[in-house]
CSV table of C-alpha atoms and ligand atoms in Angstrom, one decimal:
chain,number,residue,atom,x,y,z
J,17,MET,CA,1.5,17.1,13.1
J,18,VAL,CA,-1.4,17.6,10.8
J,19,LEU,CA,-1.4,20.5,8.4
J,20,SER,CA,-3.8,23.4,8.6
J,21,VAL,CA,-7.5,22.6,8.9
J,22,MET,CA,-10.2,24.2,6.8
J,23,ALA,CA,-13.8,23.2,6.2
J,24,ALA,CA,-14.1,21.7,2.7
J,25,SER,CA,-17.1,23.9,1.8
J,26,SER,CA,-15.1,27.1,2.4
J,27,VAL,CA,-12.0,26.1,0.4
J,28,THR,CA,-11.3,28.7,-2.3
J,29,SER,CA,-8.6,28.5,-4.9
J,30,SER,CA,-6.5,31.2,-3.2
J,31,ALA,CA,-6.8,29.3,0.1
J,32,LEU,CA,-5.8,26.1,-1.7
J,33,ARG,CA,-2.8,27.9,-3.2
J,34,GLN,CA,-1.8,29.2,0.2
J,35,ASN,CA,-2.1,25.7,1.7
J,36,ARG,CA,0.0,24.1,-1.1
J,37,ASN,CA,2.6,26.9,-0.8
J,38,ALA,CA,2.9,26.2,2.9
J,39,VAL,CA,3.3,22.5,2.3
J,40,ARG,CA,6.0,23.2,-0.3
J,41,ARG,CA,8.0,25.6,1.9
J,42,GLN,CA,8.0,23.1,4.7
J,43,GLN,CA,9.1,20.3,2.3
J,44,ALA,CA,11.9,22.5,0.9
J,45,SER,CA,13.2,23.1,4.4
J,46,ARG,CA,13.0,19.4,5.3
J,47,PHE,CA,14.7,18.4,2.0
J,48,ALA,CA,17.6,20.9,2.6
J,49,GLU,CA,18.1,19.5,6.1
J,50,LEU,CA,18.2,15.9,4.7
J,51,MET,CA,20.6,16.8,1.9
J,52,GLY,CA,22.9,18.6,4.3
J,53,ALA,CA,23.3,15.3,6.2
J,54,VAL,CA,23.3,12.9,3.3
J,55,VAL,CA,25.5,14.6,0.6
J,56,PRO,CA,28.8,14.7,2.6
J,57,ALA,CA,28.4,11.1,3.9
J,58,ASN,CA,26.2,8.9,1.9
J,59,ARG,CA,28.0,7.5,-1.2
J,60,PHE,CA,24.9,6.3,-3.0
J,61,TRP,CA,23.2,9.7,-3.1
J,62,ALA,CA,26.3,11.8,-3.3
J,63,GLU,CA,27.1,10.1,-6.6
J,64,LYS,CA,23.6,10.8,-7.9
J,65,TRP,CA,23.8,14.4,-6.6
J,66,GLN,CA,27.0,14.9,-8.6
J,67,ALA,CA,25.2,13.7,-11.7
J,68,VAL,CA,22.8,16.6,-11.4
J,69,GLY,CA,25.5,19.2,-11.6
J,70,SER,CA,26.9,21.8,-9.3
J,71,GLU,CA,24.4,24.5,-10.2
J,72,LEU,CA,21.8,23.0,-7.9
J,73,ALA,CA,22.8,24.2,-4.5
J,74,HIS,CA,20.7,22.0,-2.2
J,75,ASP,CA,20.0,24.8,0.3
J,76,LYS,CA,18.3,26.9,-2.4
J,77,PHE,CA,16.1,24.2,-3.6
J,78,ARG,CA,12.6,25.0,-4.9
J,79,ILE,CA,10.1,22.3,-4.4
J,80,PRO,CA,8.9,20.6,-6.6
J,81,ASP,CA,10.5,22.3,-9.7
J,82,ASP,CA,14.2,21.8,-8.8
J,83,LEU,CA,13.6,18.3,-7.5
J,84,ALA,CA,12.4,17.3,-10.9
J,85,LYS,CA,16.0,17.9,-12.2
J,86,PHE,CA,17.2,15.2,-9.8
J,87,PRO,CA,17.3,11.7,-11.4
J,88,LEU,CA,14.6,9.1,-10.5
J,89,THR,CA,15.8,6.1,-8.6
J,90,THR,CA,14.5,2.6,-9.3
J,91,LYS,CA,14.5,-0.6,-7.2
J,92,GLN,CA,16.8,-2.2,-9.8
J,93,GLU,CA,19.4,0.5,-9.0
J,94,LEU,CA,19.2,-0.4,-5.3
J,95,VAL,CA,19.4,-4.1,-6.0
J,96,ALA,CA,22.5,-3.5,-8.2
J,97,ASP,CA,24.0,-1.4,-5.5
J,98,HIS,CA,23.4,-4.1,-2.9
J,99,ALA,CA,25.1,-6.6,-5.2
J,100,ALA,CA,28.1,-4.3,-5.8
J,101,HIS,CA,28.4,-3.4,-2.1
J,102,PRO,CA,27.1,-6.4,0.0
J,103,PRO,CA,25.5,-6.9,2.3
J,104,TYR,CA,23.7,-3.6,2.8
J,105,GLY,CA,24.6,-1.5,-0.3
J,106,SER,CA,26.0,2.0,-0.2
J,107,ASN,CA,22.9,3.9,0.8
J,108,LEU,CA,24.2,4.4,4.4
J,109,THR,CA,24.8,7.9,5.8
J,110,PHE,CA,26.7,6.5,8.8
J,111,ASP,CA,29.0,3.6,9.7
J,112,VAL,CA,27.1,0.3,10.1
J,113,GLY,CA,27.7,0.4,13.8
J,114,ALA,CA,25.3,3.4,14.1
J,115,TYR,CA,22.3,1.3,12.9
J,116,SER,CA,20.1,-0.8,15.2
J,117,ARG,CA,17.3,-2.2,13.1
J,118,PHE,CA,17.4,-4.6,10.2
J,119,CYS,CA,14.7,-5.6,7.8
J,120,GLN,CA,14.5,-7.1,4.3
J,121,THR,CA,12.0,-7.3,1.6
J,122,SER,CA,10.3,-10.6,0.7
J,123,GLY,CA,12.2,-10.8,-2.6
J,124,THR,CA,9.1,-11.8,-4.5
J,125,THR,CA,10.3,-9.9,-7.6
J,126,GLY,CA,14.0,-10.7,-7.2
J,127,GLN,CA,16.8,-10.6,-4.6
J,128,PRO,CA,15.6,-9.4,-1.2
J,129,LEU,CA,16.7,-5.8,-0.3
J,130,ARG,CA,18.2,-5.4,3.1
J,131,TRP,CA,17.5,-2.2,4.9
J,132,LEU,CA,19.1,-0.7,8.0
J,133,ASP,CA,17.7,2.0,10.3
J,134,THR,CA,19.4,4.1,13.0
J,135,PRO,CA,17.6,4.7,16.3
J,136,GLU,CA,16.8,8.2,15.0
J,137,SER,CA,15.4,6.9,11.7
J,138,TRP,CA,13.3,4.3,13.5
J,139,GLN,CA,11.9,7.0,15.8
J,140,TRP,CA,10.9,9.0,12.7
J,141,MET,CA,9.0,6.0,11.4
J,142,LEU,CA,7.2,5.7,14.7
J,143,GLY,CA,6.2,9.4,14.4
J,144,CYS,CA,4.7,8.6,11.0
J,145,TRP,CA,2.7,5.8,12.6
J,146,GLU,CA,1.4,8.3,15.2
J,147,GLN,CA,0.1,10.4,12.3
J,148,ILE,CA,-1.5,7.3,10.8
J,149,PHE,CA,-3.2,6.3,14.0
J,150,GLU,CA,-4.5,9.9,14.3
J,151,LEU,CA,-5.9,9.7,10.8
J,152,ALA,CA,-7.5,6.3,11.5
J,153,GLY,CA,-9.2,7.6,14.7
J,154,VAL,CA,-7.3,5.3,17.1
J,155,ARG,CA,-8.2,6.2,20.7
J,156,PRO,CA,-6.4,6.1,24.0
J,157,ASP,CA,-8.5,3.2,25.2
J,158,ASP,CA,-7.9,1.1,22.1
J,159,ARG,CA,-6.1,-2.3,22.3
J,160,LEU,CA,-4.2,-3.1,19.2
J,161,CYS,CA,-3.5,-6.7,18.0
J,162,PHE,CA,-0.8,-7.4,15.4
J,163,PRO,CA,-1.4,-10.9,13.9
J,164,PHE,CA,1.9,-10.6,12.1
J,165,SER,CA,4.9,-12.9,12.0
J,166,PHE,CA,7.4,-10.4,13.3
J,167,GLY,CA,10.0,-11.9,11.0
J,168,PRO,CA,12.5,-10.0,8.9
J,169,PHE,CA,9.9,-8.1,6.9
J,170,LEU,CA,9.3,-4.5,8.0
J,171,GLY,CA,5.5,-5.2,8.0
J,172,PHE,CA,3.9,-3.9,11.2
J,173,TRP,CA,7.0,-3.7,13.4
J,174,ALA,CA,7.0,0.1,13.3
J,175,ALA,CA,3.2,0.1,13.8
J,176,PHE,CA,3.7,-2.0,17.0
J,177,ASP,CA,6.4,0.2,18.3
J,178,GLY,CA,4.6,3.4,17.3
J,179,ALA,CA,1.4,2.3,19.2
J,180,ALA,CA,3.4,1.3,22.2
J,181,ARG,CA,5.2,4.7,22.2
J,182,LEU,CA,1.8,6.3,22.3
J,183,GLY,CA,1.0,4.3,25.4
J,184,ARG,CA,-1.6,1.9,23.7
J,185,LEU,CA,-1.8,-1.7,24.8
J,186,CYS,CA,-0.2,-3.8,22.0
J,187,LEU,CA,-0.7,-7.5,21.5
J,188,PRO,CA,2.0,-9.3,19.4
J,189,GLY,CA,0.7,-12.2,17.4
J,190,GLY,CA,4.0,-13.6,16.0
J,191,GLY,CA,4.5,-17.3,15.9
J,192,MET,CA,0.9,-18.2,16.3
J,193,SER,CA,-1.7,-20.1,14.3
J,194,SER,CA,-4.8,-18.2,13.0
J,195,GLU,CA,-6.9,-19.9,15.6
J,196,SER,CA,-4.6,-18.8,18.4
J,197,ARG,CA,-4.6,-15.2,17.1
J,198,LEU,CA,-8.3,-15.1,17.1
J,199,LYS,CA,-8.3,-16.3,20.7
J,200,LEU,CA,-5.7,-13.6,21.5
J,201,ILE,CA,-8.1,-11.0,20.0
J,202,GLU,CA,-11.1,-12.4,21.8
J,203,GLU,CA,-9.6,-12.9,25.3
J,204,ASN,CA,-7.9,-9.6,25.4
J,205,HIS,CA,-10.8,-7.6,23.9
J,206,ALA,CA,-8.6,-6.2,21.2
J,207,THR,CA,-10.4,-3.3,19.4
J,208,VAL,CA,-8.0,-2.7,16.5
J,209,VAL,CA,-6.3,-5.3,14.3
J,210,CYS,CA,-3.4,-4.5,11.9
J,211,CYS,CA,-2.9,-6.9,9.0
J,212,THR,CA,-3.1,-7.3,5.2
J,213,PRO,CA,-6.6,-7.3,3.6
J,214,THR,CA,-5.9,-10.9,2.6
J,215,TYR,CA,-5.3,-12.0,6.1
J,216,ALA,CA,-8.3,-10.1,7.5
J,217,LEU,CA,-10.4,-12.2,5.2
J,218,ARG,CA,-8.5,-15.4,6.1
J,219,LEU,CA,-9.0,-14.8,9.8
J,220,ALA,CA,-12.7,-14.3,9.2
J,221,GLU,CA,-12.8,-17.6,7.3
J,222,VAL,CA,-11.1,-19.4,10.2
J,223,ALA,CA,-13.4,-17.7,12.7
J,224,ALA,CA,-16.4,-18.9,10.7
J,225,ASP,CA,-15.0,-22.5,10.7
J,226,LEU,CA,-14.6,-22.3,14.4
J,227,GLY,CA,-18.1,-20.9,14.9
J,228,MET,CA,-16.8,-17.6,16.2
J,229,ASP,CA,-19.0,-14.5,15.5
J,230,LEU,CA,-16.5,-11.7,14.9
J,231,ARG,CA,-19.4,-9.3,14.3
J,232,SER,CA,-20.3,-9.4,18.0
J,233,GLY,CA,-16.7,-9.3,19.1
J,234,SER,CA,-14.6,-6.4,20.4
J,235,VAL,CA,-12.8,-5.3,17.2
J,236,ARG,CA,-14.1,-2.0,15.8
J,237,LEU,CA,-11.3,-1.1,13.4
J,238,LEU,CA,-8.9,-2.9,11.0
J,239,ILE,CA,-5.9,-1.1,9.7
J,240,VAL,CA,-4.9,-2.9,6.6
J,241,ALA,CA,-1.8,-2.5,4.4
J,242,GLY,CA,0.5,-4.4,2.0
J,243,GLU,CA,-1.9,-4.8,-0.9
J,244,PRO,CA,-4.1,-2.5,-3.0
J,245,GLY,CA,-7.4,-3.9,-1.7
J,246,GLY,CA,-7.8,-1.7,1.4
J,247,SER,CA,-9.4,1.1,-0.7
J,248,VAL,CA,-11.4,-1.1,-3.1
J,249,THR,CA,-15.1,-0.9,-2.2
J,250,SER,CA,-16.1,-4.5,-2.6
J,251,ILE,CA,-13.0,-5.8,-0.8
J,252,ARG,CA,-13.5,-3.4,2.1
J,253,ALA,CA,-17.2,-4.3,2.2
J,254,ARG,CA,-16.3,-8.1,2.5
J,255,ILE,CA,-13.9,-7.4,5.4
J,256,GLU,CA,-16.2,-4.9,7.2
J,257,GLU,CA,-19.2,-7.3,6.8
J,258,ALA,CA,-17.2,-10.3,8.2
J,259,TRP,CA,-15.8,-8.4,11.2
J,260,GLY,CA,-18.6,-5.8,11.9
J,261,ALA,CA,-15.8,-3.3,12.0
J,262,ARG,CA,-14.4,-0.4,10.0
J,263,VAL,CA,-11.5,-0.8,7.5
J,264,ILE,CA,-8.8,1.9,7.3
J,265,ASP,CA,-6.4,1.6,4.5
J,266,HIS,CA,-2.7,2.3,4.9
J,267,TRP,CA,0.3,2.4,2.6
J,268,GLY,CA,4.0,2.0,3.2
J,269,MET,CA,7.0,0.2,1.8
J,270,THR,CA,10.3,-1.2,3.3
J,271,GLU,CA,12.3,1.3,1.2
J,272,VAL,CA,10.2,4.4,2.1
J,273,GLY,CA,8.6,3.7,5.5
J,274,PRO,CA,4.9,4.2,6.5
J,275,LEU,CA,3.7,7.2,4.6
J,276,ALA,CA,0.0,7.2,3.8
J,277,ALA,CA,-3.3,6.4,5.4
J,278,GLU,CA,-7.0,6.9,4.9
J,279,CYS,CA,-8.8,9.4,7.2
J,280,VAL,CA,-11.7,8.1,9.2
J,281,GLU,CA,-13.9,10.8,7.7
J,282,ASN,CA,-13.5,9.8,4.1
J,283,PRO,CA,-13.3,6.1,3.1
J,284,GLY,CA,-11.7,4.9,-0.2
J,285,GLY,CA,-8.5,7.0,-0.5
J,286,LEU,CA,-5.1,7.6,1.1
J,287,HIS,CA,-3.7,10.9,2.5
J,288,VAL,CA,0.1,11.1,2.0
J,289,LEU,CA,2.0,12.3,5.0
J,290,GLU,CA,3.4,15.4,3.2
J,291,THR,CA,5.1,16.7,6.4
J,292,GLU,CA,7.4,13.6,6.2
J,293,CYS,CA,7.8,13.1,2.5
J,294,LEU,CA,7.4,14.5,-0.9
J,295,ALA,CA,5.1,12.6,-3.2
J,296,GLU,CA,5.1,13.0,-7.0
J,297,ILE,CA,3.0,11.3,-9.6
J,298,ILE,CA,4.9,10.7,-12.8
J,299,ASP,CA,4.0,9.5,-16.3
J,300,PRO,CA,5.6,6.0,-16.1
J,301,ALA,CA,6.6,6.1,-19.8
J,302,SER,CA,8.3,9.6,-19.9
J,303,GLY,CA,9.2,9.9,-16.2
J,304,GLN,CA,7.8,13.4,-16.2
J,305,PRO,CA,6.0,14.5,-13.1
J,306,PHE,CA,2.4,15.9,-13.3
J,307,ASP,CA,1.8,19.3,-11.8
J,308,LEU,CA,-0.2,18.2,-8.7
J,309,ASP,CA,-0.5,21.7,-7.1
J,310,ALA,CA,-2.0,23.2,-10.3
J,311,ALA,CA,-4.5,20.3,-10.5
J,312,ILE,CA,-5.5,20.7,-6.8
J,313,ILE,CA,-5.9,24.5,-7.0
J,314,ALA,CA,-7.9,24.2,-10.3
J,315,GLY,CA,-10.2,21.6,-8.7
J,316,PRO,CA,-11.9,18.6,-10.2
J,317,GLN,CA,-14.0,20.7,-12.7
J,318,ALA,CA,-10.8,21.8,-14.5
J,319,ALA,CA,-9.4,18.3,-15.0
J,320,ALA,CA,-9.9,17.0,-18.5
J,321,THR,CA,-8.4,13.6,-17.7
J,322,PRO,CA,-7.5,12.1,-14.3
J,323,ILE,CA,-3.9,12.5,-13.1
J,324,ARG,CA,-2.9,8.9,-12.9
J,325,GLY,CA,0.6,7.5,-12.9
J,326,GLU,CA,3.4,6.0,-10.8
J,327,LEU,CA,3.9,7.2,-7.2
J,328,VAL,CA,7.4,8.6,-6.6
J,329,ILE,CA,8.6,9.3,-3.0
J,330,THR,CA,11.3,11.3,-1.3
J,331,ASN,CA,11.3,10.7,2.4
J,332,PHE,CA,12.7,13.3,4.8
J,333,GLY,CA,13.3,11.7,8.2
J,334,ARG,CA,15.0,8.4,7.5
J,335,VAL,CA,18.4,10.1,7.4
J,336,GLY,CA,20.4,6.9,7.8
J,337,SER,CA,19.0,5.4,4.6
J,338,PRO,CA,16.7,7.7,2.8
J,339,VAL,CA,15.2,7.5,-0.7
J,340,ILE,CA,15.1,10.4,-3.1
J,341,ARG,CA,12.7,10.4,-6.0
J,342,TYR,CA,12.1,6.7,-5.6
J,343,ARG,CA,9.9,4.9,-8.1
J,344,THR,CA,7.6,2.9,-5.9
J,345,GLY,CA,6.1,0.8,-8.8
J,346,ASP,CA,2.6,1.6,-7.4
J,347,LEU,CA,0.0,3.1,-9.7
J,348,VAL,CA,-2.1,5.9,-8.2
J,349,GLU,CA,-4.5,8.7,-9.1
J,350,LEU,CA,-4.7,12.2,-7.6
J,351,ASP,CA,-7.9,13.1,-5.9
J,352,PRO,CA,-8.3,16.8,-6.8
J,353,VAL,CA,-11.4,17.2,-4.5
J,354,SER,CA,-10.8,18.8,-1.1
J,355,CYS,CA,-11.3,16.1,1.5
J,356,PRO,CA,-14.2,16.6,3.9
J,357,CYS,CA,-11.9,16.0,6.8
J,358,GLY,CA,-10.4,19.4,6.1
J,359,ARG,CA,-6.8,18.2,5.8
J,360,SER,CA,-4.8,19.8,3.0
J,361,LEU,CA,-2.6,16.7,2.6
J,362,LEU,CA,-2.5,15.2,-0.9
J,363,ARG,CA,-5.1,12.5,-1.3
J,364,LEU,CA,-4.8,9.4,-3.6
J,365,LYS,CA,-8.2,8.4,-4.9
J,366,CYS,CA,-9.0,4.7,-4.3
J,367,GLY,CA,-5.6,4.2,-2.6
J,368,ILE,CA,-3.0,2.2,-4.5
J,369,LEU,CA,-4.7,1.1,-7.7
J,370,SER,CA,-2.2,-1.6,-8.5
J,371,ARG,CA,1.4,-2.6,-8.6
J,372,MET,CA,2.6,-1.6,-12.0
J,373,ASP,CA,4.4,-4.9,-12.7
J,374,ASP,CA,1.2,-6.9,-11.9
J,375,MET,CA,-0.5,-5.5,-15.0
J,376,LEU,CA,-1.8,-8.1,-17.4
J,377,THR,CA,-2.5,-7.8,-21.1
J,378,ILE,CA,-5.5,-9.9,-21.9
J,379,ARG,CA,-6.7,-9.8,-25.5
J,380,GLY,CA,-5.3,-6.3,-26.0
J,381,ASN,CA,-6.8,-5.0,-22.8
J,382,ASN,CA,-4.6,-3.7,-20.0
J,383,VAL,CA,-6.0,-5.3,-16.9
J,384,PHE,CA,-5.0,-4.8,-13.3
J,385,PRO,CA,-5.6,-7.8,-11.0
J,386,THR,CA,-7.1,-5.5,-8.4
J,387,ALA,CA,-9.9,-4.7,-10.9
J,388,ILE,CA,-10.6,-8.5,-11.2
J,389,GLU,CA,-10.6,-8.9,-7.4
J,390,ALA,CA,-12.9,-6.0,-7.0
J,391,ILE,CA,-15.5,-7.9,-9.1
J,392,LEU,CA,-14.9,-11.3,-7.5
J,393,ARG,CA,-15.4,-9.9,-4.0
J,394,GLU,CA,-18.9,-8.7,-5.1
J,395,PHE,CA,-19.9,-12.4,-5.2
J,396,SER,CA,-20.5,-13.5,-1.6
J,397,GLU,CA,-20.2,-17.2,-2.6
J,398,ILE,CA,-16.5,-16.8,-3.5
J,399,ILE,CA,-14.2,-17.7,-0.6
J,400,GLU,CA,-10.8,-17.7,-2.3
J,401,TYR,CA,-9.5,-17.3,-5.9
J,402,ARG,CA,-6.4,-17.6,-8.1
J,403,LEU,CA,-5.5,-16.0,-11.4
J,404,ASN,CA,-3.7,-18.3,-13.8
J,405,VAL,CA,-1.9,-16.4,-16.4
J,406,ALA,CA,-0.5,-18.2,-19.4
J,407,ALA,CA,1.7,-16.6,-22.1
J,408,ARG,CA,0.6,-17.2,-25.6
J,409,GLY,CA,3.3,-15.4,-27.7
J,410,ALA,CA,2.8,-11.7,-27.1
J,411,MET,CA,-0.6,-12.4,-25.6
J,412,GLN,CA,-1.7,-13.5,-22.2
J,413,GLU,CA,-4.6,-15.8,-21.4
J,414,LEU,CA,-6.4,-15.8,-18.1
J,415,LYS,CA,-8.1,-18.7,-16.3
J,416,ILE,CA,-9.7,-17.9,-12.9
J,417,GLU,CA,-10.0,-20.6,-10.3
J,418,VAL,CA,-12.5,-19.9,-7.5
J,419,GLU,CA,-13.5,-21.7,-4.3
J,420,THR,CA,-17.1,-21.3,-3.6
J,421,THR,CA,-19.4,-21.8,-0.6
J,422,ILE,CA,-21.6,-24.0,-2.8
J,423,GLY,CA,-18.9,-26.4,-3.9
J,424,VAL,CA,-18.1,-27.4,-7.5
J,425,PRO,CA,-20.6,-28.0,-10.5
J,426,ASP,CA,-22.5,-31.2,-10.7
J,427,PRO,CA,-22.3,-32.3,-14.4
J,428,ALA,CA,-25.4,-34.4,-14.0
J,429,ASN,CA,-27.5,-31.3,-13.1
J,430,GLU,CA,-28.6,-29.2,-16.0
J,431,PHE,CA,-29.6,-26.3,-13.7
J,432,ASP,CA,-26.5,-26.4,-11.4
J,433,ARG,CA,-26.2,-23.4,-9.1
J,434,VAL,CA,-22.4,-23.4,-9.3
J,435,ARG,CA,-22.4,-23.4,-13.1
J,436,GLU,CA,-24.9,-20.6,-13.1
J,437,LEU,CA,-22.6,-18.6,-10.6
J,438,LEU,CA,-19.5,-19.1,-12.8
J,439,ASP,CA,-21.5,-17.9,-15.8
J,440,ARG,CA,-22.6,-14.7,-13.9
J,441,ILE,CA,-18.9,-14.0,-12.9
J,442,GLU,CA,-17.7,-14.5,-16.5
J,443,VAL,CA,-20.5,-12.1,-17.8
J,444,THR,CA,-19.8,-9.5,-15.2
J,445,ILE,CA,-16.1,-9.5,-16.0
J,446,HIS,CA,-16.9,-9.3,-19.7
J,447,ASN,CA,-19.2,-6.3,-19.2
J,448,ARG,CA,-16.8,-4.4,-17.0
J,449,LEU,CA,-13.4,-5.3,-18.3
J,450,HIS,CA,-14.2,-6.2,-21.9
J,451,PHE,CA,-12.8,-9.7,-22.0
J,452,ARG,CA,-14.4,-13.0,-21.0
J,453,PRO,CA,-12.1,-15.2,-18.9
J,454,GLU,CA,-12.6,-18.9,-18.2
J,455,VAL,CA,-13.8,-19.2,-14.6
J,456,ILE,CA,-13.7,-22.7,-13.0
J,457,ALA,CA,-14.7,-23.8,-9.5
J,458,VAL,CA,-12.2,-25.9,-7.5
J,459,GLU,CA,-12.6,-28.0,-4.4
J,460,PRO,CA,-13.1,-25.9,-1.2
J,461,GLY,CA,-9.8,-25.6,0.7
J,462,SER,CA,-7.6,-26.5,-2.3
J,463,LEU,CA,-6.2,-23.0,-3.1
J,464,PRO,CA,-3.3,-21.5,-1.1
J,465,ARG,CA,-4.1,-19.3,1.9
J,466,HIS,CA,-1.8,-16.4,2.9
J,467,GLU,CA,-0.9,-14.7,6.1
J,468,LEU,CA,0.9,-11.7,4.7
J,469,LYS,CA,0.3,-10.5,1.1
J,470,GLY,CA,-1.9,-12.6,-1.0
J,471,ARG,CA,0.0,-14.2,-3.9
J,472,ARG,CA,-3.0,-15.0,-6.2
J,473,ILE,CA,-1.3,-14.5,-9.6
J,474,HIS,CA,0.0,-17.8,-10.9
J,475,ARG,CA,2.0,-17.4,-14.0
J,476,VAL,CA,1.9,-20.6,-16.1
J,477,PRO,CA,5.0,-20.9,-18.3
U,507,LIG,ZN1,-9.4,13.3,4.7
């Protein structure tokens, strides 16, 4: 279900207030329903609920004010809980026998988290995907290809099931090479591809090597997720140019489910599915939430500084293993402008700006790797790159390796094109991000390629 529709030009502050109040009333009711199921049965949340105190009767909750009294939850808490209560932790509302789906995180930042879903929770996630497909403009005649490993990561499992539940033709691409996946797309006339931004570019690279012209192919839409790049203009442009297709950004996490997507009418941002979750933006240092409703009602003219911080999620429908005020570790910014699509759902400007723990400090500047990638993708000669970060005491130093379409510098040539390209990259980064990194060209094909999330930050001890 999509919340009330209203032409952007006619949105007044009183209409915005009414819209936000309607969203909050619906959220309060969904939250009370969730807590009614969770508090008596789920050890993890019951203990956190007790810590808030008995004065907060959950059936009289006011959203968002009372929710802010509830403690935030971190991934570290979930990891510690899993270690204390192996193998699935204590965030289980039912006996393990009631659960039918298993997934786990990749464990790139520590121990993998295992997550279980009941059939009802899984159906809720498929409903979220139905909303995402509606936002993305997926049509009844679309054929969706999922070039995804279908391993233990949540990834696009729910997207596949959600599209199948809608009656769309779904093509699974697990256990296949990139070449076989491209043939799967071509021979079955797939119109929609769901993958990470990194893999969309990798498939385009393989297609070019094979002499396949994706631009004249059947794909009209790529739904990308798993990395911040899907809402970054230059990254989107590279993917759209290579495929001759539109990119739609999407956001979800193993712990929270699929909960945001770009609308087809307005590129470069994510609508949060506020019928299914409550999203807060907090100051990462103090943990205090910003007043999003006041900012939306006041409009962009009133905002002295952008509301930017960490995204915190409470999901309503994953009753078997919910999260309540979960710190996602993703940096986002509120878009206070009414979206031209007319939806009153919260919008995150430029999508996910960065993972908070990816932030680098280079010569006193806080630098997000996404900002560096946004610049690198403006250079059509760059095929792949890697950021090498070395710690020098409290400082970090950055060396960027790039693979280019024109090879590596020729030291014998004073007017070498590759050297000139590397200089231009260094100057552009210096002008925009206020530090000049060392950029070197490496042999084509020498950097790692990725089929899921790109791992392009190499931390040198
Ligand atoms: Zn929109």
